[in-house]
């Protein structure tokens, strides 16, 4: 079920920018706003590899320097079987 929303006191510059953006995408102002909201909500669940790495480093997690050696040793051990 859809619900109507209203945004009050939007600066005129924003409205002008949104109208230009809507025109560029061949949408109505409402269609453009819905698209912006949808994109924003879809992006919340996604994280870039750079952001993930930064978060892991911030939490103090590190990849051991010998990880390449460990992976190769494991891989080489499975190739013989």
XYZ file of C-alpha atoms in Angstrom:
81
model
C 0.000 0.000 0.000
C 1.417 3.399 -0.902
C 1.393 6.444 1.311
C 1.542 10.086 0.291
C 4.390 12.123 1.747
C 4.877 15.859 1.769
C 8.103 17.813 2.103
C 7.754 21.380 3.311
C 10.096 24.361 3.158
C 12.276 23.017 0.344
C 14.721 25.722 -0.815
C 13.896 27.099 -4.265
C 17.377 26.202 -5.539
C 16.782 22.570 -4.648
C 13.445 22.524 -6.420
C 15.007 24.065 -9.520
C 17.818 21.496 -9.447
C 15.344 18.638 -8.944
C 13.183 19.826 -11.835
C 16.220 19.984 -14.109
C 17.279 16.529 -12.999
C 13.765 15.158 -13.569
C 13.666 16.675 -17.044
C 17.063 15.172 -17.862
C 15.761 11.719 -16.871
C 12.396 12.237 -18.629
C 10.482 12.000 -15.355
C 8.019 14.069 -13.436
C 9.257 15.774 -10.284
C 7.470 13.117 -8.242
C 8.996 10.341 -10.341
C 12.466 11.799 -9.849
C 11.986 12.089 -6.089
C 10.794 8.475 -5.883
C 13.827 7.379 -7.909
C 16.187 9.277 -5.597
C 14.574 7.725 -2.522
C 14.699 4.240 -4.034
C 18.381 4.605 -4.978
C 19.190 5.900 -1.509
C 17.424 3.028 0.229
C 19.056 0.446 -2.041
C 22.512 1.889 -1.340
C 22.106 1.488 2.423
C 22.680 -2.242 2.208
C 25.683 -1.999 -0.102
C 29.203 -1.264 0.983
C 32.152 -0.616 -1.280
C 35.287 -2.737 -0.925
C 37.181 0.382 0.163
C 34.627 1.143 2.873
C 34.704 -2.438 4.082
C 38.492 -2.447 4.254
C 38.503 0.879 6.118
C 35.973 -0.465 8.612
C 37.970 -3.656 9.156
C 41.151 -1.660 9.715
C 39.340 0.662 12.114
C 38.301 -2.387 14.138
C 41.906 -3.558 14.265
C 41.527 -6.596 12.003
C 44.560 -7.330 9.862
C 45.458 -9.879 7.227
C 48.565 -11.818 8.243
C 51.585 -11.126 6.059
C 52.050 -14.815 5.512
C 48.529 -15.304 4.117
C 49.822 -15.931 0.575
C 52.092 -18.676 1.862
C 49.255 -20.244 3.859
C 46.901 -20.227 0.862
C 49.543 -21.681 -1.475
C 50.443 -24.411 1.002
C 46.775 -25.338 1.390
C 46.184 -25.287 -2.368
C 49.312 -27.325 -3.104
C 48.278 -29.880 -0.501
C 44.920 -30.410 -2.207
C 46.361 -30.743 -5.725
C 48.022 -34.055 -4.917
C 44.749 -35.708 -3.890
